[in-house]
Amino acid sequence: MRRALVVGNWKMHGSRASVDALLGSLTPAVADATAEIAVCPSYVHLAQALELCAGTPVAVGAQDCSHMASGAYTGEVAADMLSDLGCRWVILGHSERRQYHAESDDLVAAKLTAAIAAGLQAIVCVGETREQRENGEAEQVVGAQLQGALAAQAGLQDLVVAYEPVWAIGTGLTATPQQAQDMHAFIRQSLAAIAGIDAAQTRLLYGGSVKAGNAAELFAQVDIDGALVGGAALVAEDFQAIVAAAG
Ligand code: PEP
């Protein structure tokens, strides 16, 4: 049985005041949720979010981490620093990191190794661009991203994979439930061929313009175990409605 998981990716949004307001509304609203819940604010709001989420069902994670353990890497944040702070989760390989920061599959793999060593639970993002989908390359692209990030890793039993078609992120376009299910089934099948992964138990999240209005039909698909939510995670009622749909 895979427990539903809903994760909010706040991206580069927020202020101390908005974090207070958002978590002040969200944490009581999800007190009785059956789904597992996490929010991923920016690094500078992690400590505040951890304080506000203490004793609630909402766990806290980061949106990235360094592939290096420590040292002279100006601007980087080590996985150990995140777990020392109290974070449980880290998002890796988000398409915005791949697009704007030239993250390769090799770099995502190195970050995953660092995250696992630090005891973080990683959410590895994969997904094709619109052009790749139109060219019929979606499965090939996603399969290569999975192989590149996951092959030869140890400690993958808590892995979470997020399928986020790039063309659906922040665009208002959502993959149809059937498109998402087809890719999730392909991902589960691909994971089964990677050593050290229990594919049947691995949670697969869908991400890409998930909203209160489309969450239930996505979650009704057999291989969709929850969502990675961007824009709608910034509004407490919207995120709470997605969490409720997952429960
Ligand atoms: C995301 O950034 O992971 C995401 C899915 O964003 P949105 O929900 O806004 O499309």
Tab-separated table of C-alpha atoms and ligand atoms in Angstrom:
chain	number	residue	atom	x	y	z
A	1	MET	CA	0.000	0.000	0.000
A	2	ARG	CA	1.509	3.320	-1.072
A	3	ARG	CA	0.482	6.227	1.148
A	4	ALA	CA	-0.543	9.307	-0.827
A	5	LEU	CA	1.964	12.156	-0.690
A	6	VAL	CA	1.365	15.812	-1.551
A	7	VAL	CA	4.354	18.149	-1.689
A	8	GLY	CA	4.283	21.917	-2.178
A	9	ASN	CA	7.146	23.470	-4.102
A	10	TRP	CA	7.088	27.150	-3.173
A	11	LYS	CA	9.898	28.008	-5.609
A	12	MET	CA	11.348	31.523	-5.137
A	13	HIS	CA	8.254	32.976	-3.490
A	14	GLY	CA	7.499	34.273	-0.046
A	15	SER	CA	8.448	36.560	2.797
A	16	ARG	CA	8.542	35.982	6.541
A	17	ALA	CA	5.029	37.410	6.737
A	18	SER	CA	3.617	35.270	3.912
A	19	VAL	CA	5.207	32.093	5.326
A	20	ASP	CA	3.571	32.845	8.683
A	21	ALA	CA	0.205	33.438	7.043
A	22	LEU	CA	0.332	30.423	4.714
A	23	LEU	CA	1.428	27.893	7.339
A	24	GLY	CA	-0.804	29.492	9.949
A	25	SER	CA	-3.798	28.675	7.719
A	26	LEU	CA	-2.549	25.388	6.281
A	27	THR	CA	-1.397	23.467	9.349
A	28	PRO	CA	-4.751	23.450	11.201
A	29	ALA	CA	-6.625	22.797	7.936
A	30	VAL	CA	-4.701	19.557	7.281
A	31	ALA	CA	-4.544	18.354	10.890
A	32	ASP	CA	-6.682	15.290	10.118
A	33	ALA	CA	-5.390	14.544	6.612
A	34	THR	CA	-4.634	10.951	5.730
A	35	ALA	CA	-2.162	11.867	2.988
A	36	GLU	CA	1.466	12.582	3.870
A	37	ILE	CA	2.253	16.283	3.391
A	38	ALA	CA	5.405	18.328	2.881
A	39	VAL	CA	6.205	21.904	1.911
A	40	CYS	CA	9.447	23.067	0.321
A	41	PRO	CA	10.071	26.783	0.893
A	42	SER	CA	13.192	28.648	-0.137
A	43	TYR	CA	16.319	27.970	1.937
A	44	VAL	CA	15.947	31.224	3.863
A	45	HIS	CA	12.472	30.278	5.084
A	46	LEU	CA	13.270	26.687	6.090
A	47	ALA	CA	13.979	27.364	9.776
A	48	GLN	CA	10.812	29.439	10.103
A	49	ALA	CA	8.737	26.782	8.339
A	50	LEU	CA	10.206	24.037	10.529
A	51	GLU	CA	9.204	25.977	13.619
A	52	LEU	CA	5.674	26.590	12.333
A	53	CYS	CA	5.212	22.954	11.250
A	54	ALA	CA	6.566	21.368	14.446
A	55	GLY	CA	3.924	19.090	15.960
A	56	THR	CA	1.774	19.212	12.790
A	57	PRO	CA	1.479	16.636	9.985
A	58	VAL	CA	3.357	18.945	7.593
A	59	ALA	CA	6.996	18.005	6.992
A	60	VAL	CA	9.504	20.426	5.503
A	61	GLY	CA	11.953	19.991	2.647
A	62	ALA	CA	14.320	21.941	0.436
A	63	GLN	CA	14.097	22.558	-3.292
A	64	ASP	CA	17.674	21.481	-4.012
A	65	CYS	CA	20.974	20.605	-2.331
A	66	SER	CA	24.628	20.565	-3.226
A	67	HIS	CA	26.313	17.466	-4.580
A	68	MET	CA	29.324	18.293	-2.374
A	69	ALA	CA	29.509	17.364	1.309
A	70	SER	CA	31.183	20.585	2.510
A	71	GLY	CA	33.968	22.978	1.574
A	72	ALA	CA	34.686	26.084	-0.446
A	73	TYR	CA	31.524	26.116	-2.584
A	74	THR	CA	30.168	29.635	-2.221
A	75	GLY	CA	26.401	29.823	-2.270
A	76	GLU	CA	25.834	26.076	-1.982
A	77	VAL	CA	23.828	24.300	0.732
A	78	ALA	CA	24.889	20.796	1.770
A	79	ALA	CA	22.437	17.947	2.263
A	80	ASP	CA	23.853	17.442	5.772
A	81	MET	CA	22.990	21.072	6.628
A	82	LEU	CA	19.388	20.416	5.618
A	83	SER	CA	19.040	17.268	7.685
A	84	ASP	CA	20.815	18.941	10.620
A	85	LEU	CA	18.219	21.731	10.447
A	86	GLY	CA	15.381	19.189	10.588
A	87	CYS	CA	14.371	18.905	6.949
A	88	ARG	CA	13.050	15.533	5.851
A	89	TRP	CA	12.718	16.048	2.102
A	90	VAL	CA	14.647	17.435	-0.826
A	91	ILE	CA	13.487	17.996	-4.413
A	92	LEU	CA	16.166	17.140	-6.983
A	93	GLY	CA	16.387	17.611	-10.734
A	94	HIS	CA	13.426	19.972	-11.049
A	95	SER	CA	13.063	21.085	-14.671
A	96	GLU	CA	13.751	24.701	-13.651
A	97	ARG	CA	17.122	23.569	-12.223
A	98	ARG	CA	17.801	21.608	-15.401
A	99	GLN	CA	16.753	24.534	-17.622
A	100	TYR	CA	18.179	27.582	-15.828
A	101	HIS	CA	21.133	26.010	-14.022
A	102	ALA	CA	22.187	23.447	-16.621
A	103	GLU	CA	21.755	20.507	-14.270
A	104	SER	CA	22.670	17.270	-16.006
A	105	ASP	CA	21.539	13.769	-15.079
A	106	ASP	CA	25.045	13.166	-13.693
A	107	LEU	CA	24.729	16.167	-11.388
A	108	VAL	CA	21.271	15.046	-10.268
A	109	ALA	CA	22.762	11.594	-9.536
A	110	ALA	CA	25.549	13.147	-7.439
A	111	LYS	CA	23.031	15.264	-5.526
A	112	LEU	CA	20.916	12.177	-4.907
A	113	THR	CA	23.931	10.322	-3.499
A	114	ALA	CA	24.598	13.264	-1.152
A	115	ALA	CA	20.938	13.502	-0.106
A	116	ILE	CA	20.672	9.788	0.686
A	117	ALA	CA	23.931	9.891	2.657
A	118	ALA	CA	22.486	12.754	4.718
A	119	GLY	CA	19.330	10.781	5.468
A	120	LEU	CA	17.029	12.991	3.375
A	121	GLN	CA	14.139	11.579	1.379
A	122	ALA	CA	14.589	12.640	-2.221
A	123	ILE	CA	11.966	13.510	-4.800
A	124	VAL	CA	13.646	13.112	-8.183
A	125	CYS	CA	11.891	15.035	-10.964
A	126	VAL	CA	11.722	13.847	-14.553
A	127	GLY	CA	9.747	15.042	-17.553
A	128	GLU	CA	9.836	15.853	-21.224
A	129	THR	CA	9.449	19.167	-23.047
A	130	ARG	CA	6.554	19.871	-25.372
A	131	GLU	CA	8.825	19.420	-28.390
A	132	GLN	CA	10.051	16.056	-27.140
A	133	ARG	CA	6.459	14.892	-26.609
A	134	GLU	CA	5.419	16.081	-30.066
A	135	ASN	CA	8.387	14.204	-31.542
A	136	GLY	CA	7.292	11.013	-29.807
A	137	GLU	CA	10.374	11.041	-27.558
A	138	ALA	CA	8.706	11.430	-24.162
A	139	GLU	CA	9.349	7.898	-22.877
A	140	GLN	CA	12.888	7.845	-24.205
A	141	VAL	CA	13.685	11.154	-22.447
A	142	VAL	CA	12.105	10.148	-19.146
A	143	GLY	CA	13.711	6.703	-19.261
A	144	ALA	CA	17.148	8.256	-19.791
A	145	GLN	CA	16.599	10.714	-16.913
A	146	LEU	CA	15.684	7.839	-14.596
A	147	GLN	CA	18.677	5.755	-15.635
A	148	GLY	CA	21.000	8.758	-15.366
A	149	ALA	CA	19.902	9.691	-11.861
A	150	LEU	CA	19.232	6.284	-10.338
A	151	ALA	CA	21.514	3.646	-11.834
A	152	ALA	CA	24.187	2.425	-9.430
A	153	GLN	CA	22.745	4.286	-6.425
A	154	ALA	CA	22.392	2.633	-3.040
A	155	GLY	CA	19.637	3.373	-0.518
A	156	LEU	CA	16.781	3.931	-2.964
A	157	GLN	CA	14.075	2.313	-0.816
A	158	ASP	CA	12.531	5.681	0.182
A	159	LEU	CA	12.846	7.242	-3.259
A	160	VAL	CA	9.986	9.304	-4.662
A	161	VAL	CA	9.835	10.138	-8.377
A	162	ALA	CA	7.862	13.138	-9.663
A	163	TYR	CA	6.746	13.098	-13.288
A	164	GLU	CA	6.497	16.718	-14.338
A	165	PRO	CA	5.994	17.291	-18.048
A	166	VAL	CA	7.837	20.560	-18.660
A	167	TRP	CA	5.003	21.818	-20.865
A	168	ALA	CA	2.580	21.546	-17.940
A	169	ILE	CA	4.591	23.352	-15.268
A	170	GLY	CA	3.184	26.764	-14.421
A	171	THR	CA	1.409	26.921	-17.780
A	172	GLY	CA	-2.121	25.997	-16.742
A	173	LEU	CA	-1.854	23.007	-19.113
A	174	THR	CA	-2.230	19.678	-17.327
A	175	ALA	CA	-1.504	16.270	-18.768
A	176	THR	CA	-4.775	14.410	-19.121
A	177	PRO	CA	-5.245	11.781	-16.423
A	178	GLN	CA	-4.662	9.125	-19.105
A	179	GLN	CA	-1.456	10.783	-20.394
A	180	ALA	CA	-0.170	11.035	-16.823
A	181	GLN	CA	-1.160	7.439	-15.990
A	182	ASP	CA	0.523	6.117	-19.141
A	183	MET	CA	3.799	7.814	-18.237
A	184	HIS	CA	3.556	6.766	-14.581
A	185	ALA	CA	3.071	3.152	-15.669
A	186	PHE	CA	6.123	3.492	-17.908
A	187	ILE	CA	8.130	4.978	-15.004
A	188	ARG	CA	7.113	2.154	-12.659
A	189	GLN	CA	8.097	-0.395	-15.285
A	190	SER	CA	11.451	1.376	-15.823
A	191	LEU	CA	12.130	1.491	-12.068
A	192	ALA	CA	11.592	-2.259	-11.850
A	193	ALA	CA	14.638	-2.707	-14.070
A	194	ILE	CA	16.884	-0.595	-11.812
A	195	ALA	CA	18.725	-2.466	-9.051
A	196	GLY	CA	17.790	-1.642	-5.467
A	197	ILE	CA	14.330	-0.209	-6.195
A	198	ASP	CA	11.073	-1.813	-5.132
A	199	ALA	CA	9.059	-0.369	-8.006
A	200	ALA	CA	5.709	-1.528	-6.646
A	201	GLN	CA	6.314	0.415	-3.421
A	202	THR	CA	7.900	3.538	-4.934
A	203	ARG	CA	5.638	6.562	-4.824
A	204	LEU	CA	5.172	8.406	-8.101
A	205	LEU	CA	3.912	11.999	-7.959
A	206	TYR	CA	2.412	13.937	-10.834
A	207	GLY	CA	3.308	17.611	-11.174
A	208	GLY	CA	2.209	20.260	-13.647
A	209	SER	CA	-0.623	22.710	-12.965
A	210	VAL	CA	-2.287	20.466	-10.370
A	211	LYS	CA	-5.227	22.323	-8.825
A	212	ALA	CA	-8.153	21.626	-6.553
A	213	GLY	CA	-10.310	21.124	-9.658
A	214	ASN	CA	-8.198	18.466	-11.410
A	215	ALA	CA	-6.504	16.670	-8.489
A	216	ALA	CA	-9.146	14.004	-7.831
A	217	GLU	CA	-9.178	12.643	-11.384
A	218	LEU	CA	-5.375	12.517	-11.440
A	219	PHE	CA	-5.259	10.732	-8.075
A	220	ALA	CA	-7.834	8.208	-9.306
A	221	GLN	CA	-5.186	6.753	-11.656
A	222	VAL	CA	-3.613	3.551	-10.352
A	223	ASP	CA	-0.001	4.673	-10.680
A	224	ILE	CA	-0.416	8.256	-9.430
A	225	ASP	CA	0.382	8.371	-5.722
A	226	GLY	CA	0.150	12.090	-5.109
A	227	ALA	CA	1.339	15.405	-6.461
A	228	LEU	CA	4.173	17.884	-6.545
A	229	VAL	CA	2.364	21.216	-6.554
A	230	GLY	CA	3.775	24.614	-7.513
A	231	GLY	CA	1.420	27.583	-7.886
A	232	ALA	CA	-1.520	26.068	-5.994
A	233	ALA	CA	0.745	25.319	-3.007
A	234	LEU	CA	0.967	29.053	-2.297
A	235	VAL	CA	-2.724	29.320	-1.429
A	236	ALA	CA	-3.648	27.447	1.759
A	237	GLU	CA	-7.233	26.547	0.720
A	238	ASP	CA	-6.104	25.309	-2.703
A	239	PHE	CA	-3.307	23.173	-1.296
A	240	GLN	CA	-5.578	21.850	1.448
A	241	ALA	CA	-8.162	20.855	-1.182
A	242	ILE	CA	-5.484	18.932	-3.119
A	243	VAL	CA	-4.396	17.190	0.096
A	244	ALA	CA	-8.033	16.270	0.792
A	245	ALA	CA	-8.420	14.867	-2.745
A	246	ALA	CA	-5.353	12.688	-2.166
A	247	GLY	CA	-6.753	11.298	1.084
B	1	PEP	C1	6.364	22.554	-9.983
B	1	PEP	O1	7.019	23.567	-10.009
B	1	PEP	O2	6.877	21.521	-9.531
B	1	PEP	C2	5.002	22.600	-10.500
B	1	PEP	C3	4.396	21.476	-10.741
B	1	PEP	O3	4.436	23.847	-10.709
B	1	PEP	P1	2.899	24.183	-11.078
B	1	PEP	O4	2.050	23.339	-10.156
B	1	PEP	O5	2.764	25.635	-10.826
B	1	PEP	O6	2.721	23.790	-12.494
